[in-house]
Amino acid sequence: MTSTPIRVGIIGQGRSGRDIHGKLLVQLPEQYRIAAIADSLPDRQARAREEFGCNPYATWEEMIEREPLDLIVNASPSHLHFPITLELLNRGFNVLCEKPLAKSPEEVDELIAASKRSGKLLAVFQQSRYHPAFQQIRKVIDSGVLGRIVQIDFSLNGFARRWDWQTLQSNNGGNLMNTGPHPVDQALQLFGTDTMPQITCIMDRANTFGDAEDYVKLLMRGRGRPTIDIEISSCCAYPQDSFNIQGTNGGLHGTADRLEWKYFKPEEAPPQQLIREPLISASGLPAYCSETLTWHEGDWTMSLPEGQSLFGYMTERLYVMLHGALTAGAELEITPEQVRQQMWVMEECRRQNPHIYSA
């Protein structure tokens, strides 16, 4: 591709296609140009023509037949992500697909194979990889100050009833497929993508009007790896910290906006050794283990460019990365192979909950 803006076609003009992708792409005119959209609703077609100055179409098939496009953003309903993306790759288009990319690891395998056959790029919109709080968490963990990481908690909780199309299994709905791709992707980055975790998952239907789950408790475990606890609940009236990390030298907790951590330095700690006899205080009374540690503390507060939202920041980071992959051959930072591991985890979660997901 040349240095001219990448010509983009967007499939869908709903909460994702318009409110996320469309609104961000018009802010990157040097890198991208929205050339066309496809949506079955006439009012959305008219709005896209007015807002983006692009050509609207009723179907994505008509759009790709009539428009010379460099990239297709697949923001169709979730259950259509896999079949449409597969067809686009087979027709020779680069694709950025919304999450969830597919429903199973086998479907992801088909997409990867199609991408390799066509020589076209397959990217996935997992923008939370660029969440500032998550990136700060990685920095703190990588610094080693917390010691060996024992447990990591992700909580995406609230209290809400829901009755739209994303509550249905037939639409790849439910909290795990709707919200789960973000924390599961982050969790696998911290767990390590070189091995498959052991999975324990409990699902429930609490406040949903559909047949998919709206409560998920997901545990990841593995030898030599941190235990990761992901909770996505729609029946939590008292949500706590979004993140809580336990390490051998300290811990971290906080929200998307603010984090704080504390730790001790082993070289500064009083020397101790195992004592097998009952502990006795200086006055000769039974005693507990007691020592004074010197704690070191750190904190972080999210700061975004003026006028930019968190969602806009993460989306821009992903699109800048994608531009480098399309124009300069840079490596994707979020690969389909990584997303395949995510799909494997989610499939195992469904398998363990036959009261909701029958075989």
mmCIF file of C-alpha atoms in Angstrom:
data_model
loop_
_atom_site.group_PDB
_atom_site.id
_atom_site.type_symbol
_atom_site.label_atom_id
_atom_site.label_comp_id
_atom_site.label_asym_id
_atom_site.label_seq_id
_atom_site.Cartn_x
_atom_site.Cartn_y
_atom_site.Cartn_z
ATOM 1 C CA MET A 1 0.000 0.000 0.000
ATOM 2 C CA THR A 2 1.015 3.598 -0.555
ATOM 3 C CA SER A 3 1.172 6.398 1.992
ATOM 4 C CA THR A 4 -2.324 7.531 1.000
ATOM 5 C CA PRO A 5 -5.056 6.894 3.581
ATOM 6 C CA ILE A 6 -6.288 3.335 3.841
ATOM 7 C CA ARG A 7 -9.746 3.021 2.283
ATOM 8 C CA VAL A 8 -12.062 1.444 4.833
ATOM 9 C CA GLY A 9 -15.457 -0.186 4.521
ATOM 10 C CA ILE A 10 -17.438 -0.723 7.722
ATOM 11 C CA ILE A 11 -20.032 -3.465 8.035
ATOM 12 C CA GLY A 12 -22.664 -2.303 10.515
ATOM 13 C CA GLN A 13 -23.539 1.123 11.913
ATOM 14 C CA GLY A 14 -24.682 0.225 15.400
ATOM 15 C CA ARG A 15 -23.022 0.704 18.779
ATOM 16 C CA SER A 16 -19.737 -0.620 17.435
ATOM 17 C CA GLY A 17 -19.607 0.228 13.731
ATOM 18 C CA ARG A 18 -20.645 3.849 14.149
ATOM 19 C CA ASP A 19 -20.041 4.797 17.774
ATOM 20 C CA ILE A 20 -16.603 3.165 18.088
ATOM 21 C CA HIS A 21 -14.991 2.572 14.700
ATOM 22 C CA GLY A 22 -16.612 5.301 12.626
ATOM 23 C CA LYS A 23 -16.161 8.060 15.177
ATOM 24 C CA LEU A 24 -12.493 7.168 15.685
ATOM 25 C CA LEU A 25 -11.520 6.694 12.052
ATOM 26 C CA VAL A 26 -12.678 10.191 11.062
ATOM 27 C CA GLN A 27 -10.138 11.490 13.588
ATOM 28 C CA LEU A 28 -7.267 9.771 11.742
ATOM 29 C CA PRO A 29 -7.599 11.299 8.258
ATOM 30 C CA GLU A 30 -3.924 10.857 7.386
ATOM 31 C CA GLN A 31 -4.056 7.117 8.029
ATOM 32 C CA TYR A 32 -7.649 6.108 7.191
ATOM 33 C CA ARG A 33 -10.621 7.203 5.102
ATOM 34 C CA ILE A 34 -14.091 5.736 5.501
ATOM 35 C CA ALA A 35 -15.009 5.042 1.896
ATOM 36 C CA ALA A 36 -18.200 3.052 2.461
ATOM 37 C CA ILE A 37 -20.513 1.491 5.022
ATOM 38 C CA ALA A 38 -23.014 -1.328 4.839
ATOM 39 C CA ASP A 39 -26.162 -1.395 6.960
ATOM 40 C CA SER A 40 -29.653 -2.677 6.211
ATOM 41 C CA LEU A 41 -31.406 0.282 7.874
ATOM 42 C CA PRO A 42 -31.997 3.279 5.534
ATOM 43 C CA ASP A 43 -31.731 5.852 8.331
ATOM 44 C CA ARG A 44 -28.298 4.548 9.281
ATOM 45 C CA GLN A 45 -27.218 4.677 5.650
ATOM 46 C CA ALA A 46 -28.307 8.315 5.399
ATOM 47 C CA ARG A 47 -26.596 9.226 8.653
ATOM 48 C CA ALA A 48 -23.321 7.615 7.569
ATOM 49 C CA ARG A 49 -23.360 9.545 4.289
ATOM 50 C CA GLU A 50 -23.841 12.774 6.236
ATOM 51 C CA GLU A 51 -21.392 12.076 9.068
ATOM 52 C CA PHE A 52 -18.604 10.299 7.206
ATOM 53 C CA GLY A 53 -19.064 11.522 3.622
ATOM 54 C CA CYS A 54 -19.004 7.941 2.408
ATOM 55 C CA ASN A 55 -21.060 5.740 0.103
ATOM 56 C CA PRO A 56 -23.720 3.703 1.949
ATOM 57 C CA TYR A 57 -24.944 0.262 0.934
ATOM 58 C CA ALA A 58 -27.688 -2.026 2.161
ATOM 59 C CA THR A 59 -25.483 -5.129 2.120
ATOM 60 C CA TRP A 60 -21.806 -5.805 2.620
ATOM 61 C CA GLU A 61 -21.768 -7.913 -0.538
ATOM 62 C CA GLU A 62 -22.802 -4.913 -2.620
ATOM 63 C CA MET A 63 -20.286 -2.714 -0.824
ATOM 64 C CA ILE A 64 -17.268 -4.885 -1.573
ATOM 65 C CA GLU A 65 -18.342 -5.440 -5.183
ATOM 66 C CA ARG A 66 -18.625 -1.736 -5.937
ATOM 67 C CA GLU A 67 -15.931 -0.165 -3.756
ATOM 68 C CA PRO A 68 -12.119 -0.497 -4.014
ATOM 69 C CA LEU A 69 -11.366 -1.098 -0.336
ATOM 70 C CA ASP A 70 -8.123 -1.798 1.510
ATOM 71 C CA LEU A 71 -9.674 -2.861 4.814
ATOM 72 C CA ILE A 72 -13.055 -4.144 5.946
ATOM 73 C CA VAL A 73 -14.148 -3.565 9.540
ATOM 74 C CA ASN A 74 -16.556 -6.342 10.462
ATOM 75 C CA ALA A 75 -18.864 -4.821 13.077
ATOM 76 C CA SER A 76 -21.804 -7.051 12.248
ATOM 77 C CA PRO A 77 -23.771 -8.855 15.009
ATOM 78 C CA SER A 78 -21.599 -11.282 16.977
ATOM 79 C CA HIS A 79 -22.900 -14.520 15.450
ATOM 80 C CA LEU A 80 -22.033 -13.192 11.970
ATOM 81 C CA HIS A 81 -18.409 -12.352 12.745
ATOM 82 C CA PHE A 82 -17.061 -15.749 11.734
ATOM 83 C CA PRO A 83 -18.970 -16.421 8.478
ATOM 84 C CA ILE A 84 -18.584 -12.885 7.111
ATOM 85 C CA THR A 85 -14.904 -12.659 8.032
ATOM 86 C CA LEU A 86 -14.251 -16.039 6.423
ATOM 87 C CA GLU A 87 -15.965 -14.948 3.213
ATOM 88 C CA LEU A 88 -14.074 -11.631 3.142
ATOM 89 C CA LEU A 89 -10.711 -13.354 3.579
ATOM 90 C CA ASN A 90 -11.583 -15.842 0.858
ATOM 91 C CA ARG A 91 -12.438 -12.925 -1.428
ATOM 92 C CA GLY A 92 -9.056 -11.319 -0.785
ATOM 93 C CA PHE A 93 -9.754 -8.551 1.727
ATOM 94 C CA ASN A 94 -7.866 -7.467 4.831
ATOM 95 C CA VAL A 95 -10.234 -7.705 7.806
ATOM 96 C CA LEU A 96 -10.452 -6.175 11.248
ATOM 97 C CA CYS A 97 -13.132 -8.161 13.077
ATOM 98 C CA GLU A 98 -14.926 -7.054 16.211
ATOM 99 C CA LYS A 99 -14.855 -9.323 19.242
ATOM 100 C CA PRO A 100 -15.743 -12.100 19.688
ATOM 101 C CA LEU A 101 -13.858 -13.240 16.609
ATOM 102 C CA ALA A 102 -15.633 -16.609 16.561
ATOM 103 C CA LYS A 103 -17.248 -19.122 18.890
ATOM 104 C CA SER A 104 -14.714 -21.947 18.910
ATOM 105 C CA PRO A 105 -10.989 -22.558 18.346
ATOM 106 C CA GLU A 106 -11.885 -24.603 15.261
ATOM 107 C CA GLU A 107 -13.561 -21.570 13.697
ATOM 108 C CA VAL A 108 -10.471 -19.480 14.438
ATOM 109 C CA ASP A 109 -8.355 -22.169 12.771
ATOM 110 C CA GLU A 110 -10.487 -21.790 9.629
ATOM 111 C CA LEU A 111 -9.975 -18.031 9.649
ATOM 112 C CA ILE A 112 -6.218 -18.333 10.146
ATOM 113 C CA ALA A 113 -6.014 -20.826 7.270
ATOM 114 C CA ALA A 114 -8.056 -18.520 5.026
ATOM 115 C CA SER A 115 -5.798 -15.582 5.922
ATOM 116 C CA LYS A 116 -2.698 -17.579 5.009
ATOM 117 C CA ARG A 117 -4.216 -18.812 1.740
ATOM 118 C CA SER A 118 -5.240 -15.336 0.616
ATOM 119 C CA GLY A 119 -2.195 -13.554 1.994
ATOM 120 C CA LYS A 120 -4.517 -11.045 3.638
ATOM 121 C CA LEU A 121 -4.327 -9.731 7.173
ATOM 122 C CA LEU A 122 -6.716 -10.920 9.876
ATOM 123 C CA ALA A 123 -6.844 -8.588 12.872
ATOM 124 C CA VAL A 124 -9.116 -8.655 15.916
ATOM 125 C CA PHE A 125 -10.506 -5.644 17.770
ATOM 126 C CA GLN A 126 -9.220 -6.428 21.259
ATOM 127 C CA GLN A 127 -8.554 -2.810 22.151
ATOM 128 C CA SER A 128 -8.433 -3.430 25.915
ATOM 129 C CA ARG A 129 -4.893 -4.738 25.431
ATOM 130 C CA TYR A 130 -4.099 -0.994 25.334
ATOM 131 C CA HIS A 131 -6.018 -0.105 28.488
ATOM 132 C CA PRO A 132 -3.735 2.297 30.394
ATOM 133 C CA ALA A 133 -4.406 0.596 33.743
ATOM 134 C CA PHE A 134 -3.618 -2.837 32.299
ATOM 135 C CA GLN A 135 -0.402 -1.542 30.766
ATOM 136 C CA GLN A 136 0.581 -0.013 34.099
ATOM 137 C CA ILE A 137 -0.160 -3.311 35.848
ATOM 138 C CA ARG A 138 2.165 -5.087 33.427
ATOM 139 C CA LYS A 139 4.912 -2.566 34.186
ATOM 140 C CA VAL A 140 4.594 -3.086 37.930
ATOM 141 C CA ILE A 141 4.554 -6.894 37.596
ATOM 142 C CA ASP A 142 7.485 -6.888 35.174
ATOM 143 C CA SER A 143 9.508 -4.685 37.530
ATOM 144 C CA GLY A 144 9.563 -7.579 39.996
ATOM 145 C CA VAL A 145 8.810 -5.462 43.072
ATOM 146 C CA LEU A 146 5.743 -7.555 43.958
ATOM 147 C CA GLY A 147 7.796 -10.765 43.892
ATOM 148 C CA ARG A 148 6.242 -13.917 42.493
ATOM 149 C CA ILE A 149 2.629 -13.264 41.509
ATOM 150 C CA VAL A 150 0.336 -15.659 43.359
ATOM 151 C CA GLN A 151 -3.142 -14.465 42.350
ATOM 152 C CA ILE A 152 -4.686 -11.893 39.996
ATOM 153 C CA ASP A 153 -8.339 -10.853 40.293
ATOM 154 C CA PHE A 154 -10.295 -9.191 37.506
ATOM 155 C CA SER A 155 -13.772 -7.942 38.441
ATOM 156 C CA LEU A 156 -16.160 -6.526 35.858
ATOM 157 C CA ASN A 157 -19.223 -6.377 38.046
ATOM 158 C CA GLY A 158 -22.395 -4.362 38.356
ATOM 159 C CA PHE A 159 -26.119 -4.726 38.778
ATOM 160 C CA ALA A 160 -28.152 -4.580 35.599
ATOM 161 C CA ARG A 161 -30.988 -6.297 33.825
ATOM 162 C CA ARG A 162 -30.596 -6.818 30.088
ATOM 163 C CA TRP A 163 -33.015 -7.893 27.360
ATOM 164 C CA ASP A 164 -31.395 -7.106 23.977
ATOM 165 C CA TRP A 165 -30.069 -9.427 21.263
ATOM 166 C CA GLN A 166 -26.772 -9.924 23.097
ATOM 167 C CA THR A 167 -28.541 -11.983 25.777
ATOM 168 C CA LEU A 168 -29.187 -14.837 23.330
ATOM 169 C CA GLN A 169 -27.021 -17.895 22.740
ATOM 170 C CA SER A 170 -28.034 -17.940 19.081
ATOM 171 C CA ASN A 171 -26.363 -14.534 18.698
ATOM 172 C CA ASN A 172 -23.183 -15.565 20.566
ATOM 173 C CA GLY A 173 -24.445 -13.495 23.471
ATOM 174 C CA GLY A 174 -23.931 -13.671 27.231
ATOM 175 C CA ASN A 175 -21.450 -12.006 29.544
ATOM 176 C CA LEU A 176 -18.584 -14.309 28.603
ATOM 177 C CA MET A 177 -18.761 -13.571 24.865
ATOM 178 C CA ASN A 178 -19.853 -9.927 25.224
ATOM 179 C CA THR A 179 -17.575 -8.678 27.994
ATOM 180 C CA GLY A 180 -15.273 -11.643 28.532
ATOM 181 C CA PRO A 181 -12.970 -11.175 25.515
ATOM 182 C CA HIS A 182 -11.394 -8.157 27.245
ATOM 183 C CA PRO A 183 -10.467 -9.599 30.670
ATOM 184 C CA VAL A 184 -9.749 -13.055 29.245
ATOM 185 C CA ASP A 185 -7.327 -11.545 26.739
ATOM 186 C CA GLN A 186 -5.626 -9.548 29.492
ATOM 187 C CA ALA A 187 -5.555 -12.553 31.821
ATOM 188 C CA LEU A 188 -3.910 -14.783 29.222
ATOM 189 C CA GLN A 189 -1.219 -12.173 28.655
ATOM 190 C CA LEU A 190 -0.398 -12.275 32.365
ATOM 191 C CA PHE A 191 -0.796 -16.049 32.688
ATOM 192 C CA GLY A 192 1.377 -16.710 29.635
ATOM 193 C CA THR A 193 0.299 -17.718 26.153
ATOM 194 C CA ASP A 194 2.840 -20.548 25.865
ATOM 195 C CA THR A 195 0.588 -23.067 27.628
ATOM 196 C CA MET A 196 -3.081 -23.781 28.152
ATOM 197 C CA PRO A 197 -4.441 -23.010 31.623
ATOM 198 C CA GLN A 198 -6.539 -25.352 33.715
ATOM 199 C CA ILE A 199 -10.066 -23.949 33.719
ATOM 200 C CA THR A 200 -12.791 -23.967 36.348
ATOM 201 C CA CYS A 201 -15.923 -22.026 35.436
ATOM 202 C CA ILE A 202 -19.305 -21.430 37.045
ATOM 203 C CA MET A 203 -22.094 -19.710 35.111
ATOM 204 C CA ASP A 204 -25.570 -18.571 36.077
ATOM 205 C CA ARG A 205 -28.530 -16.695 34.656
ATOM 206 C CA ALA A 206 -29.487 -14.018 37.184
ATOM 207 C CA ASN A 207 -30.955 -10.834 35.719
ATOM 208 C CA THR A 208 -30.951 -11.631 32.027
ATOM 209 C CA PHE A 209 -34.099 -11.978 29.922
ATOM 210 C CA GLY A 210 -32.243 -14.181 27.414
ATOM 211 C CA ASP A 211 -30.969 -17.759 27.541
ATOM 212 C CA ALA A 212 -27.249 -16.937 27.856
ATOM 213 C CA GLU A 213 -25.412 -16.389 31.142
ATOM 214 C CA ASP A 214 -25.003 -13.045 32.881
ATOM 215 C CA TYR A 215 -22.845 -14.329 35.757
ATOM 216 C CA VAL A 216 -19.402 -15.842 35.174
ATOM 217 C CA LYS A 217 -16.787 -16.998 37.682
ATOM 218 C CA LEU A 218 -13.705 -18.159 35.799
ATOM 219 C CA LEU A 219 -10.515 -19.520 37.374
ATOM 220 C CA MET A 220 -7.282 -20.118 35.465
ATOM 221 C CA ARG A 221 -4.545 -22.219 37.035
ATOM 222 C CA GLY A 222 -1.258 -23.783 36.003
ATOM 223 C CA ARG A 223 1.973 -25.059 37.501
ATOM 224 C CA GLY A 224 4.313 -22.142 38.069
ATOM 225 C CA ARG A 225 1.649 -19.631 36.967
ATOM 226 C CA PRO A 226 -0.487 -17.208 38.947
ATOM 227 C CA THR A 227 -4.043 -18.212 39.766
ATOM 228 C CA ILE A 228 -6.324 -15.822 37.880
ATOM 229 C CA ASP A 229 -9.871 -15.116 39.044
ATOM 230 C CA ILE A 230 -12.191 -13.435 36.533
ATOM 231 C CA GLU A 231 -15.663 -12.411 37.670
ATOM 232 C CA ILE A 232 -18.220 -10.886 35.305
ATOM 233 C CA SER A 233 -21.487 -10.406 37.137
ATOM 234 C CA SER A 234 -24.714 -8.551 36.430
ATOM 235 C CA CYS A 235 -26.046 -9.143 39.949
ATOM 236 C CA CYS A 236 -23.362 -7.407 42.019
ATOM 237 C CA ALA A 237 -24.878 -4.438 43.850
ATOM 238 C CA TYR A 238 -21.615 -3.621 45.642
ATOM 239 C CA PRO A 239 -18.778 -3.876 43.115
ATOM 240 C CA GLN A 240 -15.254 -3.636 44.506
ATOM 241 C CA ASP A 241 -11.848 -3.034 42.907
ATOM 242 C CA SER A 242 -11.475 -3.935 39.239
ATOM 243 C CA PHE A 243 -7.986 -5.315 39.902
ATOM 244 C CA ASN A 244 -6.413 -7.013 42.905
ATOM 245 C CA ILE A 245 -2.994 -8.672 42.670
ATOM 246 C CA GLN A 246 -1.285 -10.710 45.377
ATOM 247 C CA GLY A 247 2.462 -11.270 45.294
ATOM 248 C CA THR A 248 5.063 -12.729 47.631
ATOM 249 C CA ASN A 249 6.534 -9.259 48.295
ATOM 250 C CA GLY A 250 3.393 -7.132 48.161
ATOM 251 C CA GLY A 251 0.274 -6.374 46.166
ATOM 252 C CA LEU A 252 -1.633 -4.018 43.890
ATOM 253 C CA HIS A 253 -5.256 -2.991 43.687
ATOM 254 C CA GLY A 254 -7.400 -0.379 42.039
ATOM 255 C CA THR A 255 -9.733 0.608 39.249
ATOM 256 C CA ALA A 256 -9.455 1.684 35.634
ATOM 257 C CA ASP A 257 -8.743 5.219 36.870
ATOM 258 C CA ARG A 258 -6.358 4.666 39.750
ATOM 259 C CA LEU A 259 -3.982 1.988 41.006
ATOM 260 C CA GLU A 260 -1.822 1.712 44.095
ATOM 261 C CA TRP A 261 0.671 -0.878 45.203
ATOM 262 C CA LYS A 262 2.991 -1.585 48.101
ATOM 263 C CA TYR A 263 5.846 -3.994 48.632
ATOM 264 C CA PHE A 264 8.739 -4.781 50.917
ATOM 265 C CA LYS A 265 12.305 -5.461 49.854
ATOM 266 C CA PRO A 266 13.513 -8.846 51.117
ATOM 267 C CA GLU A 267 17.009 -7.495 51.717
ATOM 268 C CA GLU A 268 15.535 -4.950 54.142
ATOM 269 C CA ALA A 269 13.417 -7.467 56.081
ATOM 270 C CA PRO A 270 14.511 -8.866 59.448
ATOM 271 C CA PRO A 271 16.213 -12.256 59.100
ATOM 272 C CA GLN A 272 13.875 -15.090 60.056
ATOM 273 C CA GLN A 273 14.035 -18.867 60.182
ATOM 274 C CA LEU A 274 11.558 -21.653 60.855
ATOM 275 C CA ILE A 275 10.982 -22.343 64.566
ATOM 276 C CA ARG A 276 9.279 -25.645 65.344
ATOM 277 C CA GLU A 277 8.718 -25.048 69.065
ATOM 278 C CA PRO A 278 5.812 -22.889 70.367
ATOM 279 C CA LEU A 279 6.602 -19.172 70.195
ATOM 280 C CA ILE A 280 6.987 -17.378 73.490
ATOM 281 C CA SER A 281 7.038 -13.620 74.055
ATOM 282 C CA ALA A 282 9.712 -11.795 76.066
ATOM 283 C CA SER A 283 7.400 -11.982 79.086
ATOM 284 C CA GLY A 284 7.107 -15.749 78.736
ATOM 285 C CA LEU A 285 3.569 -15.802 77.289
ATOM 286 C CA PRO A 286 2.369 -17.582 74.124
ATOM 287 C CA ALA A 287 3.018 -15.417 71.090
ATOM 288 C CA TYR A 288 2.284 -15.103 67.369
ATOM 289 C CA CYS A 289 4.767 -14.380 64.604
ATOM 290 C CA SER A 290 5.321 -10.645 64.511
ATOM 291 C CA GLU A 291 7.741 -8.414 62.653
ATOM 292 C CA THR A 292 7.948 -4.906 61.269
ATOM 293 C CA LEU A 293 8.433 -4.598 57.507
ATOM 294 C CA THR A 294 9.397 -1.425 55.702
ATOM 295 C CA TRP A 295 6.767 -0.860 53.018
ATOM 296 C CA HIS A 296 7.441 0.977 49.788
ATOM 297 C CA GLU A 297 4.456 2.399 47.937
ATOM 298 C CA GLY A 298 3.547 3.504 44.442
ATOM 299 C CA ASP A 299 0.464 4.834 42.743
ATOM 300 C CA TRP A 300 -0.807 5.689 39.295
ATOM 301 C CA THR A 301 -3.669 7.864 38.055
ATOM 302 C CA MET A 302 -4.935 7.636 34.507
ATOM 303 C CA SER A 303 -4.142 10.652 32.363
ATOM 304 C CA LEU A 304 -5.409 10.839 28.796
ATOM 305 C CA PRO A 305 -4.768 13.395 26.061
ATOM 306 C CA GLU A 306 -7.074 16.369 26.453
ATOM 307 C CA GLY A 307 -10.497 15.736 25.022
ATOM 308 C CA GLN A 308 -9.942 12.006 24.438
ATOM 309 C CA SER A 309 -12.049 9.319 26.066
ATOM 310 C CA LEU A 310 -10.666 6.056 27.381
ATOM 311 C CA PHE A 311 -12.416 4.119 24.638
ATOM 312 C CA GLY A 312 -11.114 6.542 22.033
ATOM 313 C CA TYR A 313 -7.559 6.225 23.343
ATOM 314 C CA MET A 314 -7.566 2.415 23.237
ATOM 315 C CA THR A 315 -9.200 2.353 19.811
ATOM 316 C CA GLU A 316 -6.677 4.804 18.395
ATOM 317 C CA ARG A 317 -3.769 2.772 19.732
ATOM 318 C CA LEU A 318 -5.108 -0.329 18.008
ATOM 319 C CA TYR A 319 -5.685 1.444 14.705
ATOM 320 C CA VAL A 320 -2.213 2.998 14.758
ATOM 321 C CA MET A 321 -0.766 -0.484 15.309
ATOM 322 C CA LEU A 322 -2.931 -1.851 12.484
ATOM 323 C CA HIS A 323 -1.810 0.905 10.124
ATOM 324 C CA GLY A 324 1.793 -0.138 10.653
ATOM 325 C CA ALA A 325 0.919 -3.745 9.899
ATOM 326 C CA LEU A 326 -0.929 -2.823 6.698
ATOM 327 C CA THR A 327 1.510 -0.271 5.319
ATOM 328 C CA ALA A 328 4.916 -1.274 6.690
ATOM 329 C CA GLY A 329 4.565 -4.988 7.332
ATOM 330 C CA ALA A 330 4.871 -4.584 11.100
ATOM 331 C CA GLU A 331 3.863 -7.545 13.250
ATOM 332 C CA LEU A 332 0.378 -7.556 14.732
ATOM 333 C CA GLU A 333 0.507 -7.028 18.475
ATOM 334 C CA ILE A 334 -2.754 -8.954 18.911
ATOM 335 C CA THR A 335 -2.687 -12.097 16.800
ATOM 336 C CA PRO A 336 -5.431 -14.535 15.768
ATOM 337 C CA GLU A 337 -3.376 -17.287 17.402
ATOM 338 C CA GLN A 338 -3.668 -15.499 20.743
ATOM 339 C CA VAL A 339 -7.400 -15.080 20.235
ATOM 340 C CA ARG A 340 -7.651 -18.801 19.460
ATOM 341 C CA GLN A 341 -6.460 -19.515 23.000
ATOM 342 C CA GLN A 342 -9.185 -17.204 24.279
ATOM 343 C CA MET A 343 -11.804 -19.123 22.265
ATOM 344 C CA TRP A 344 -10.500 -22.394 23.751
ATOM 345 C CA VAL A 345 -10.972 -21.027 27.268
ATOM 346 C CA MET A 346 -14.518 -19.896 26.503
ATOM 347 C CA GLU A 347 -15.448 -23.195 24.897
ATOM 348 C CA GLU A 348 -14.225 -25.026 27.999
ATOM 349 C CA CYS A 349 -16.326 -22.688 30.160
ATOM 350 C CA ARG A 350 -19.440 -23.581 28.195
ATOM 351 C CA ARG A 351 -18.604 -27.285 28.382
ATOM 352 C CA GLN A 352 -18.483 -27.076 32.177
ATOM 353 C CA ASN A 353 -21.938 -25.495 32.354
ATOM 354 C CA PRO A 354 -24.343 -27.879 30.614
ATOM 355 C CA HIS A 355 -27.283 -26.450 32.577
ATOM 356 C CA ILE A 356 -26.922 -23.393 30.315
ATOM 357 C CA TYR A 357 -25.078 -24.693 27.257
ATOM 358 C CA SER A 358 -26.213 -28.089 26.042
ATOM 359 C CA ALA A 359 -23.845 -30.066 23.823
#
